[in-house]
Amino acid sequence: MKPAERVAELRKLIAYHNHRYYTLDSPEISDAAYDALVRELTKIEAAFPDLVTAESPTQRVGGAVLDKFEKVTHRQQMLSLGNVFEDAEFQEFDERIRKAMNAEEVQYVCEPKMDGLAIELVYEKGRFVQGSTRGDGAIGEDVTENLKTIKNLPLELPGKDLPPLLEVRGEVFIRKADFKRMNEQLLAKGEETFVNPRNSAAGSLRQLDSRVTASRPLSLYVYEIGVVDGREFATHVEKLDALTAWGLPVNPRRTVAKGFAGVKGAWSALLAERHDLPYEIDGLVVKVDRSDFRTRLGQVSKSPRWAVAWKFPPEEMETKVERILVQVGRTGAITPLAELTPVFVGGVTVSRATLHNEDELRRKDVREGDQVFVRRAGDVIPEIVKVITAKRTGAEKPFVFPTTCPVCQAPVKKVEGEAVQRCTNRACPAQLAGRLRHFATRTAMDIDGLGEKLCEAMVDKGLVTSVAGLYRLDLDTLTGLERMGEKSAQNLLDAITRSKDTTLRRFIYALGIPDVGEATAKALAEHFREVHALMKASLEDLQKVKDVGPELAASIRGFFDEPENRAVVEALLQAGVKPKPPEVVAAGAFTGKTVVLTGTLSAMGRDEAKEAIEKRGGKVSGSVSKKTDLLVAGEEAGSKLTKAKELGVKIVTEAEFVELLK
Ligand code: IVH
């Protein structure tokens, strides 16, 4: 192949993979494979400089260094959005529009509210000529050179029927994964890291040296048209489709919804998905679809009457560290915790945050009395993002990490190569209570009603000295505990009895072998099929199990080498616990298949559906990709459904799924 041909091919490939990654959230190749394409192109261009064009992806490295940003007057004012937080507030918004338009029901387009910064892009005959920040809405700053470094910003629109002048609005942001990688790289170079993706996107776009901007992984989505010559659109959907057809990156995650109920459904679905999204969002933007309605509705001061941002609860809030204490876990790990002045963040009231370990505590330099930002993301325990050092008064107290366990006073030890410190006494009451709680967990022995407080109380009163002791409890002993009535005591005993009938994978997981999670427990159960076989297994035997490496094998072997652990297993079996080996299933509809569950399932719970699929040899995954074989779409399925449709994944309703299980 001639160099010119290969160059053209590489540019096409790179543009394609940029689109998969940045626009569709669905990369097909690894970062390394992508980098290899860019490197190959760079090499050919270096050997044949004539082949270099301004639009080549290799040219997005920046170069221009400015003294200051020029001012840009927007052809049309850049509006911002009004906010609503509650159902009632959105209902009012919808009602105002219905009244003004004399319409029974209004159709809206719902889009994720990207948490970045607003920009305007100007294209003349399809060529990117200027880009600017919002500024005060009327006048912004010219950041063209910086914008040119954004990988998914088309410098030349590939589409057909391009308008002579097109001015679009969108958002520049940084994806979570890119943010993480960038911070890791900055940390490795000993440079200061960024607090969150939004701040770093804003900071990166306002760099006078465009080479700095080029080194930051910015992304772009466009969502509105400001000015367009010679085209009219009847609806917002038509507008978004035109932007897509011209080759601009439009977020595929949009829904069309009718009235309050429809929009509320879209809002809830997006909120539920928030943490699985590859970028940060802070709400749902709701826009009237019909263009004629928009014109008639007009605007008030700086925001349109036809759109609103329905915000999500904030995920980061300021509060005070009242006290720092440590908690002892089931493996003896000592975790420092901050007790906070309660604050409402991410939809719940938070009064504690983890500080992970001593190194982390030192790195963040959290002190008693500090004002801090706390953050709640996903199901993870809230954490302290940053101390607001400017608010220090001098009265803050640095925390002194204990050298003995605060519960049993045994010495605390740090294991070589690990960040955690551990209490060295396996009989420590805190460790025992932790082991009991883990044993009772829903995905382990599933003993309903045996929560953290109760485990602590039982250990405290000396009712049990190992997990096997649970099976020797009786009504009298239990009712002796504080706030334990006869009825709850009986319920607990029943739950304990029911737990005897269990599966080997649950049993192995429940033992709490260090680093053996649910997936490993499952693999071990399938491989050994009987607990004594596992207990006797050599390091080599163990490493024959899927995903078990030398370290994990050593951890498992070490666990069963402790006479006490072997005694607990025997005592459990003696007490009547019967771990069933995994069923061997004949190949069927789910063998080797990757299934994604989405929406609300009504015939069975998520866990139940997952178990049913796994029992039949299938695997359940949390997100839709090319590798997904089947999507089960329950009620109110949202963006996973949209994505599955885009990727051509087979989709079944819940009823069809239940049929397949039969
Ligand atoms: S539309 C007149 N759509 O939110 C409508 N804005 O508070 C103008 N934003 O300045 C904006 N995602 O920076 C729109 N899908 C989206 C958005 C979005 C994020 C930002 C934008 C705007 C701000 C308004």
XYZ file of C-alpha atoms and ligand atoms in Angstrom:
686
model
C 0.000 0.000 0.000
C 1.240 3.501 -0.840
C 1.963 5.754 2.165
C -0.768 8.181 1.067
C -3.305 5.352 1.056
C -2.249 4.063 4.447
C -2.392 7.616 5.851
C -5.949 8.019 4.581
C -6.877 4.645 6.000
C -5.340 5.388 9.390
C -7.131 8.733 9.631
C -10.384 7.032 8.866
C -9.728 4.364 11.493
C -8.748 6.901 14.126
C -11.837 9.000 13.424
C -13.972 5.862 13.682
C -12.493 4.822 17.029
C -12.763 8.373 18.378
C -16.443 8.238 17.533
C -16.881 4.842 19.259
C -15.124 6.038 22.384
C -16.157 9.666 22.737
C -19.600 9.746 21.232
C -21.070 6.274 21.656
C -19.302 5.246 24.918
C -18.599 1.963 23.233
C -14.928 1.507 22.352
C -14.012 -1.462 20.189
C -10.288 -1.454 20.780
C -7.977 -0.963 23.755
C -6.223 2.318 24.542
C -2.944 0.679 23.565
C -4.280 -0.402 20.165
C -5.622 3.116 19.590
C -2.273 4.659 20.545
C -0.561 2.313 18.095
C -2.692 3.652 15.223
C -1.796 7.237 16.107
C 1.870 6.313 16.406
C 1.897 4.662 13.005
C 0.292 7.721 11.432
C 2.787 10.033 13.152
C 5.659 7.950 11.811
C 4.463 7.984 8.201
C 3.744 11.716 8.356
C 7.247 12.330 9.707
C 8.729 10.415 6.779
C 6.440 12.098 4.221
C 5.792 15.659 5.457
C 3.813 16.434 2.306
C 1.061 14.150 3.555
C 0.470 16.222 6.708
C -2.783 18.211 6.634
C -4.242 20.594 9.184
C -7.092 18.142 9.802
C -4.874 15.176 10.600
C -5.442 13.796 14.103
C -1.703 14.163 14.702
C -2.095 17.917 14.506
C -4.163 18.127 17.674
C -1.134 18.748 19.817
C -1.553 22.476 20.260
C 1.206 24.963 19.610
C -0.240 28.433 19.800
C 0.681 30.315 22.972
C -1.388 33.444 23.647
C -0.905 36.477 25.910
C -4.606 36.688 26.498
C -7.883 35.429 25.040
C -9.641 37.681 22.517
C -13.276 38.564 23.157
C -15.979 37.056 20.970
C -19.463 38.470 20.628
C -21.937 35.609 20.247
C -24.220 35.984 17.223
C -27.039 34.918 19.456
C -27.047 35.153 23.239
C -25.880 31.979 24.986
C -28.615 31.214 27.462
C -28.383 29.272 30.672
C -31.067 27.135 32.277
C -33.433 27.561 35.181
C -33.244 24.785 37.789
C -35.897 22.657 39.447
C -35.262 20.165 42.242
C -38.638 18.749 43.276
C -41.492 16.994 41.472
C -43.831 19.871 42.245
C -41.462 22.391 40.692
C -41.264 20.453 37.450
C -45.032 20.016 37.495
C -45.370 23.809 37.659
C -42.967 24.215 34.740
C -44.981 21.735 32.680
C -48.264 23.357 33.652
C -47.071 26.827 32.636
C -46.151 25.498 29.207
C -49.390 23.574 28.721
C -51.397 26.686 29.632
C -49.403 29.031 27.421
C -49.539 26.622 24.463
C -53.076 25.539 25.170
C -51.919 21.945 24.906
C -53.181 18.904 26.752
C -49.795 17.243 26.854
C -46.347 18.453 25.879
C -43.594 16.366 24.339
C -40.128 16.852 25.799
C -36.639 15.728 24.907
C -34.600 14.702 27.951
C -30.815 14.829 27.888
C -28.177 14.218 30.557
C -26.973 17.507 31.997
C -23.253 17.259 31.350
C -21.157 18.650 34.163
C -18.555 20.580 32.210
C -18.521 23.982 30.633
C -20.578 25.479 27.845
C -18.929 26.390 24.556
C -19.929 27.653 21.128
C -18.481 26.368 17.862
C -18.707 28.120 14.512
C -18.494 26.148 11.253
C -18.283 27.835 7.879
C -19.053 25.506 4.968
C -18.270 22.650 7.304
C -14.913 23.964 8.459
C -14.357 24.749 12.129
C -13.380 28.421 12.259
C -13.968 29.637 15.772
C -14.889 28.480 19.243
C -15.594 30.402 22.401
C -16.621 30.128 26.031
C -19.999 31.329 27.229
C -18.657 34.317 29.178
C -21.564 36.462 30.320
C -23.796 35.011 27.618
C -23.289 37.938 25.236
C -19.486 38.038 25.051
C -17.162 35.105 25.620
C -13.498 34.304 25.102
C -11.922 32.923 21.949
C -10.560 29.479 22.789
C -10.368 28.181 19.193
C -6.789 26.897 19.445
C -7.567 24.997 22.613
C -10.759 23.503 21.221
C -8.864 22.230 18.177
C -6.977 19.841 20.462
C -10.171 17.994 21.480
C -10.057 14.603 19.813
C -13.743 14.305 18.956
C -14.225 17.873 17.759
C -14.497 17.664 13.962
C -12.223 20.201 12.287
C -13.964 19.465 9.002
C -17.526 18.121 9.027
C -17.758 14.870 7.113
C -21.521 15.136 6.469
C -23.426 16.184 3.327
C -25.638 19.271 2.719
C -23.520 21.403 4.995
C -24.917 24.861 5.775
C -22.787 27.909 4.831
C -22.859 29.014 8.469
C -23.505 26.785 11.447
C -23.099 27.837 15.011
C -23.600 25.118 17.619
C -23.552 24.946 21.376
C -22.251 22.152 23.501
C -20.340 21.081 26.545
C -16.660 20.330 27.080
C -16.014 17.809 29.830
C -13.667 15.052 30.947
C -14.702 11.409 31.177
C -14.312 9.704 34.555
C -11.806 7.141 33.252
C -9.749 9.810 31.482
C -9.825 11.943 34.620
C -8.557 9.084 36.728
C -5.762 8.278 34.292
C -4.783 11.944 34.033
C -4.582 12.326 37.817
C -2.523 9.145 38.095
C -0.092 10.516 35.517
C 0.117 13.886 37.271
C 0.719 12.123 40.576
C 3.487 10.001 39.058
C 5.186 13.177 37.841
C 4.847 14.692 41.292
C 2.488 17.379 40.010
C -0.677 18.616 41.642
C -3.840 16.629 40.884
C -7.333 17.932 40.130
C -10.254 17.749 42.543
C -12.916 16.761 40.013
C -13.488 16.410 36.258
C -15.465 19.647 36.002
C -12.746 21.817 37.494
C -10.084 20.216 35.384
C -12.123 20.631 32.173
C -12.660 24.310 32.919
C -9.024 24.840 33.888
C -7.762 22.992 30.831
C -9.819 24.975 28.349
C -8.626 28.288 29.729
C -4.917 27.614 29.213
C -3.031 30.223 27.220
C -0.628 27.520 26.061
C -2.644 25.197 23.844
C -0.043 22.434 24.286
C -1.164 22.162 27.903
C -4.772 21.825 26.774
C -3.704 19.157 24.273
C -2.261 17.106 27.132
C -5.648 17.020 28.872
C -8.224 14.437 27.755
C -11.152 16.726 26.932
C -14.377 15.454 25.360
C -17.190 17.223 23.572
C -20.931 16.808 23.087
C -23.100 19.303 21.216
C -26.776 19.765 22.090
C -28.150 22.935 20.490
C -27.949 25.027 17.331
C -27.574 28.764 17.758
C -27.593 29.942 14.159
C -27.937 27.959 10.958
C -28.273 29.355 7.463
C -30.907 27.940 5.203
C -32.316 25.189 7.391
C -35.420 24.916 9.560
C -36.275 22.229 12.040
C -39.747 21.367 13.248
C -38.478 19.674 16.399
C -35.453 19.376 18.652
C -35.118 15.709 17.705
C -34.766 16.724 14.042
C -32.105 19.208 15.077
C -30.114 16.584 16.992
C -30.421 14.181 14.084
C -29.118 16.823 11.672
C -26.155 17.546 13.970
C -25.414 13.831 14.066
C -25.691 13.505 10.287
C -23.292 16.402 9.744
C -20.803 14.494 11.859
C -20.921 16.355 15.165
C -20.760 14.379 18.430
C -24.265 14.208 19.907
C -24.931 12.284 23.104
C -26.902 9.170 22.064
C -28.408 8.996 25.539
C -31.563 11.021 24.983
C -35.190 10.177 25.556
C -38.411 11.600 24.241
C -40.997 11.811 27.018
C -44.532 13.097 27.377
C -45.811 15.162 30.292
C -44.819 15.006 33.930
C -45.030 11.208 34.276
C -42.852 10.563 31.238
C -40.187 13.045 32.276
C -40.193 11.814 35.866
C -39.569 8.290 34.540
C -36.630 9.531 32.465
C -35.270 11.469 35.453
C -35.450 8.440 37.770
C -33.918 6.106 35.194
C -31.006 8.472 34.601
C -30.477 8.990 38.335
C -30.302 5.219 38.816
C -27.730 5.013 36.052
C -25.729 8.024 37.091
C -22.774 6.143 38.520
C -22.502 3.741 35.609
C -22.202 6.583 33.115
C -18.700 7.254 31.799
C -18.977 10.993 32.632
C -20.346 13.114 35.448
C -23.786 14.652 35.190
C -25.723 16.776 37.618
C -29.263 16.396 36.367
C -31.599 16.013 33.433
C -32.100 18.794 30.877
C -35.724 18.852 29.742
C -36.481 20.657 26.483
C -39.739 21.267 24.654
C -39.500 19.296 21.407
C -41.596 21.466 19.066
C -39.736 24.419 17.549
C -42.895 26.533 17.059
C -43.668 26.163 20.776
C -40.141 27.249 21.600
C -40.445 30.415 19.523
C -43.780 31.289 21.088
C -42.519 30.616 24.625
C -39.451 32.817 24.303
C -37.198 33.605 27.209
C -37.025 35.394 30.559
C -33.835 37.353 31.231
C -31.076 34.783 30.596
C -32.962 31.499 30.375
C -35.434 30.055 27.920
C -39.027 29.329 29.006
C -38.918 26.123 26.952
C -36.218 24.275 28.859
C -35.232 23.549 32.416
C -32.568 21.616 34.311
C -34.085 19.092 36.722
C -31.166 18.692 39.071
C -29.991 15.616 40.940
C -29.048 15.781 44.603
C -25.481 17.101 44.919
C -22.728 14.560 45.484
C -20.207 16.833 47.114
C -20.893 19.037 50.140
C -18.977 20.946 52.745
C -19.078 19.864 56.376
C -16.961 19.601 59.518
C -14.891 16.711 60.904
C -16.049 16.374 64.492
C -13.806 13.500 65.448
C -11.555 10.854 63.943
C -11.826 7.301 65.221
C -10.790 3.870 64.031
C -12.839 0.808 63.225
C -11.613 -2.795 63.350
C -12.863 -5.022 60.524
C -13.310 -8.786 60.303
C -9.777 -9.314 59.005
C -8.381 -7.059 61.715
C -7.876 -4.170 59.276
C -7.917 -0.896 61.141
C -9.723 1.805 59.207
C -9.732 5.423 60.281
C -13.150 7.044 60.069
C -14.203 10.668 60.283
C -17.322 11.544 62.231
C -18.939 14.477 60.477
C -21.514 17.099 61.219
C -24.409 15.425 59.358
C -24.851 16.752 55.845
C -27.255 15.909 53.012
C -25.241 14.711 50.029
C -26.033 12.497 47.065
C -29.587 12.051 48.335
C -28.784 10.792 51.853
C -27.613 12.199 55.153
C -23.979 11.412 55.736
C -22.422 11.502 59.183
C -19.321 9.347 58.665
C -16.676 9.097 55.992
C -13.925 6.554 55.535
C -10.304 7.650 55.492
C -9.191 4.217 54.180
C -5.835 3.843 55.958
C -3.054 5.716 57.675
C -1.258 6.681 54.458
C -4.449 8.134 53.022
C -5.129 10.008 56.253
C -1.625 11.519 56.152
C -1.831 12.312 52.439
C -5.095 14.198 52.829
C -3.936 15.584 56.180
C -7.404 15.440 57.687
C -7.564 16.791 61.239
C -10.256 16.916 63.864
C -12.102 20.213 63.481
C -11.314 20.608 59.749
C -13.864 21.895 57.227
C -13.905 19.373 54.379
C -15.685 18.423 51.161
C -17.378 15.044 51.381
C -18.464 13.046 48.421
C -20.793 10.175 47.871
C -20.578 8.237 44.633
C -22.315 4.985 43.814
C -22.756 2.519 46.603
C -19.368 3.323 48.029
C -18.972 4.667 51.520
C -18.778 8.450 51.596
C -15.262 9.846 51.509
C -13.454 13.079 52.175
C -12.360 14.680 48.927
C -10.311 17.523 50.298
C -9.638 19.603 53.387
C -10.470 23.279 53.004
C -7.164 24.444 54.439
C -8.064 28.108 53.954
C -10.674 27.648 56.680
C -8.233 26.338 59.290
C -8.124 28.298 62.528
C -5.147 26.571 64.110
C -7.347 24.751 66.614
C -7.523 21.595 64.444
C -5.988 18.467 65.928
C -3.904 16.019 63.859
C -4.893 12.412 64.517
C -2.451 10.048 66.165
C -2.786 6.560 64.713
C -3.052 3.949 67.500
C -0.283 1.405 68.005
C -2.609 -0.990 69.829
C -6.066 -2.201 68.829
C -8.655 0.141 70.356
C -10.941 -2.842 71.038
C -8.676 -5.579 72.430
C -5.409 -3.683 73.001
C -3.388 -6.210 71.000
C -0.482 -4.691 69.057
C -1.260 -3.244 65.615
C 0.941 -4.383 62.740
C 1.513 -3.219 59.224
C 2.045 -6.002 56.719
C 4.929 -5.526 54.313
C 3.714 -4.128 51.001
C 0.216 -3.313 52.297
C -1.177 0.049 53.303
C -3.452 -1.331 56.025
C -2.560 -1.887 59.633
C -4.086 -4.865 61.361
C -5.018 -5.913 64.856
C -2.956 -9.048 65.471
C -5.416 -10.822 67.748
C -7.775 -13.136 65.841
C -9.933 -13.478 68.956
C -10.452 -9.697 69.045
C -14.156 -9.065 69.703
C -14.345 -6.555 66.843
C -12.935 -9.105 64.382
C -15.331 -11.768 65.612
C -18.346 -9.454 65.320
C -17.191 -8.592 61.800
C -16.889 -12.280 60.872
C -20.390 -12.964 62.205
C -21.831 -10.090 60.202
C -20.086 -11.256 57.055
C -21.257 -14.832 57.622
C -24.874 -13.630 57.855
C -24.730 -11.400 54.750
C -27.449 -11.867 52.149
C -25.032 -13.241 49.564
C -23.351 -15.525 52.137
C -25.512 -17.539 54.578
C -28.375 -15.050 54.266
C -29.445 -14.910 57.919
C -32.130 -12.279 57.986
C -32.145 -10.048 61.072
C -28.528 -10.608 62.098
C -27.212 -7.070 61.662
C -24.102 -5.272 62.828
C -25.488 -4.130 66.202
C -26.766 -7.583 67.094
C -23.464 -9.240 66.170
C -21.641 -6.799 68.428
C -24.076 -7.393 71.286
C -23.747 -11.191 71.010
C -19.961 -11.001 71.082
C -20.095 -8.500 73.908
C -22.246 -10.794 76.030
C -20.071 -13.771 75.155
C -22.965 -15.674 73.527
C -20.802 -16.848 70.650
C -17.072 -17.276 70.180
C -17.122 -18.350 66.523
C -19.613 -18.378 63.654
C -20.430 -21.993 64.517
C -21.759 -20.760 67.863
C -24.752 -19.260 66.045
C -26.196 -22.762 65.603
C -26.151 -23.373 69.367
C -28.209 -20.308 70.298
C -31.610 -20.778 71.924
C -34.625 -18.643 72.721
C -33.687 -18.014 76.358
C -30.184 -16.792 75.615
C -31.381 -14.524 72.818
C -34.232 -12.914 74.759
C -31.640 -12.055 77.418
C -30.230 -9.493 74.985
C -31.309 -5.888 75.230
C -34.261 -4.893 73.038
C -34.758 -8.484 71.870
C -38.373 -9.577 72.129
C -39.515 -13.178 71.939
C -40.885 -12.745 68.458
C -37.704 -11.332 66.931
C -35.635 -13.934 68.794
C -37.757 -16.705 67.273
C -37.522 -15.142 63.825
C -33.762 -15.037 64.127
C -33.584 -18.673 65.246
C -35.758 -19.660 62.281
C -33.498 -17.734 59.928
C -30.438 -19.453 61.405
C -32.057 -22.862 60.956
C -33.036 -22.056 57.367
C -29.449 -21.073 56.597
C -28.284 -24.671 57.151
C -29.727 -25.532 53.803
C -27.216 -23.662 51.653
C -24.929 -23.950 48.652
C -21.215 -24.629 48.656
C -20.418 -21.294 47.012
C -22.329 -19.366 49.667
C -20.668 -21.432 52.379
C -17.151 -20.808 51.061
C -17.853 -17.110 50.701
C -19.306 -16.983 54.232
C -16.096 -18.374 55.773
C -14.479 -15.023 55.094
C -11.205 -16.298 53.643
C -9.113 -13.180 52.974
C -9.531 -11.977 49.362
C -12.100 -14.634 48.466
C -15.088 -12.736 47.105
C -18.301 -14.121 45.658
C -16.837 -14.822 42.231
C -13.850 -16.748 43.612
C -16.104 -18.660 46.005
C -18.210 -19.703 43.030
C -15.167 -20.829 41.055
C -13.845 -22.788 44.038
C -17.210 -24.476 44.598
C -17.433 -25.494 40.946
C -13.916 -26.834 40.928
C -13.779 -28.733 44.229
C -17.494 -29.523 44.674
C -16.976 -30.443 48.339
C -15.508 -28.449 51.207
C -12.963 -31.051 52.375
C -11.498 -31.234 48.904
C -10.954 -27.490 49.060
C -9.465 -27.683 52.559
C -6.934 -30.290 51.443
C -6.027 -28.622 48.156
C -2.343 -27.835 47.601
C -1.112 -24.535 46.209
C -0.828 -26.167 42.773
C -4.354 -27.586 42.974
C -5.709 -24.186 43.926
C -4.016 -22.448 41.034
C -5.827 -24.721 38.613
C -8.995 -22.816 39.484
C -10.059 -20.006 37.161
C -8.624 -16.628 38.253
C -6.708 -18.024 41.232
C -3.080 -16.863 41.164
C -0.195 -17.634 43.526
C -1.144 -14.941 46.054
C -4.764 -15.925 46.331
C -3.804 -19.605 46.502
C -1.445 -18.794 49.394
C -4.183 -16.881 51.166
C -6.615 -19.819 50.886
C -3.988 -22.387 51.888
C -2.945 -20.156 54.821
C -6.547 -19.908 55.990
C -7.060 -23.670 56.110
C -3.644 -24.236 57.690
C -4.986 -22.530 60.823
C -6.340 -25.329 63.053
C -8.959 -22.943 64.385
C -10.432 -22.337 60.925
C -10.582 -26.044 60.191
C -12.309 -26.575 63.537
C -14.937 -23.949 62.668
C -15.730 -25.684 59.363
C -16.125 -29.042 61.128
C -18.300 -27.488 63.828
C -20.553 -25.941 61.179
C -20.983 -29.266 59.383
C -21.622 -30.976 62.751
C -24.282 -28.393 63.536
C -26.132 -29.537 60.416
C -25.044 -26.993 57.815
C -25.337 -28.740 54.445
C -23.532 -26.980 51.604
C -24.938 -28.319 48.319
C -22.480 -28.686 45.440
C -23.314 -26.656 42.328
C -25.788 -28.248 39.958
C -24.411 -29.523 36.703
C -26.644 -28.188 34.004
C -27.189 -29.389 30.502
C -26.395 -26.846 27.809
C -29.391 -24.587 27.235
C -30.483 -21.130 26.210
C -28.037 -19.413 28.570
C -24.900 -21.553 28.350
C -21.892 -19.292 27.818
C -24.120 -16.283 27.208
C -23.607 -12.801 28.651
C -26.881 -11.296 29.761
C -27.701 -7.762 30.940
C -30.732 -7.054 33.117
C -32.309 -3.615 32.974
C -35.457 -1.845 34.120
C -37.790 -3.133 36.813
C -38.426 -6.862 36.850
C -41.747 -7.736 38.444
C -41.878 -11.543 38.398
C -38.624 -11.903 40.302
C -35.920 -9.785 41.898
C -32.616 -8.947 40.247
C -30.694 -11.369 42.472
C -33.089 -14.159 41.674
C -32.881 -13.519 37.942
C -29.089 -13.445 38.176
C -28.984 -16.728 40.030
C -31.343 -18.348 37.519
C -29.119 -17.278 34.616
C -25.913 -18.401 36.313
C -27.440 -21.727 37.224
C -28.021 -22.253 33.517
C -24.413 -21.509 32.656
C -24.824 -17.843 31.758
C -23.107 -14.731 33.033
C -24.754 -11.488 34.122
C -23.038 -8.223 33.301
C -23.839 -4.680 34.403
C -23.389 -2.886 31.128
C -24.272 -3.374 27.494
C -21.439 -3.820 25.022
C -20.682 -5.637 21.796
C -20.113 -8.741 23.884
C -23.663 -8.761 25.270
C -25.720 -11.672 23.936
C -29.058 -10.789 25.443
C -30.770 -7.864 27.141
C -33.709 -8.519 29.446
C -35.714 -5.289 29.457
C -38.108 -4.822 32.367
C -40.482 -1.911 32.947
C -39.081 1.576 32.402
C -35.871 0.331 30.839
C -33.725 3.326 29.938
C -30.433 3.909 28.222
C -29.231 0.316 28.382
C -32.166 -0.551 26.172
C -31.313 2.261 23.781
C -27.724 1.103 23.630
C -28.703 -2.531 23.063
C -30.871 -1.417 20.143
C -27.997 0.571 18.697
C -25.637 -2.358 18.954
C -28.185 -4.786 17.587
C -28.195 -6.893 20.782
C -31.060 -9.361 21.092
C -33.716 -7.934 23.423
C -36.423 -9.851 25.307
C -39.203 -8.702 27.613
C -39.458 -10.054 31.124
C -42.241 -12.432 30.074
C -40.101 -13.836 27.260
C -37.221 -14.208 29.681
C -39.370 -16.229 32.093
C -40.307 -18.473 29.141
C -36.631 -18.987 28.290
C -35.963 -20.076 31.859
C -38.464 -22.891 31.602
S -29.059 23.383 26.726
C -30.889 27.290 26.237
N -28.362 20.888 27.131
O -26.088 23.532 31.515
C -30.328 25.981 26.547
N -27.308 22.607 28.407
O -27.357 25.701 33.281
C -28.902 26.052 26.816
N -25.611 21.790 29.950
O -24.914 26.505 30.121
C -28.314 24.848 27.310
N -25.796 19.662 29.450
O -23.395 24.406 30.031
C -28.184 22.182 27.475
N -27.819 18.644 27.383
C -27.631 19.931 27.720
C -26.694 20.333 28.698
C -26.559 21.691 29.016
C -25.162 20.553 30.200
C -25.127 23.005 30.657
C -24.743 24.133 29.742
C -25.589 25.284 30.163
C -25.952 24.923 31.544
C -27.233 25.583 31.942
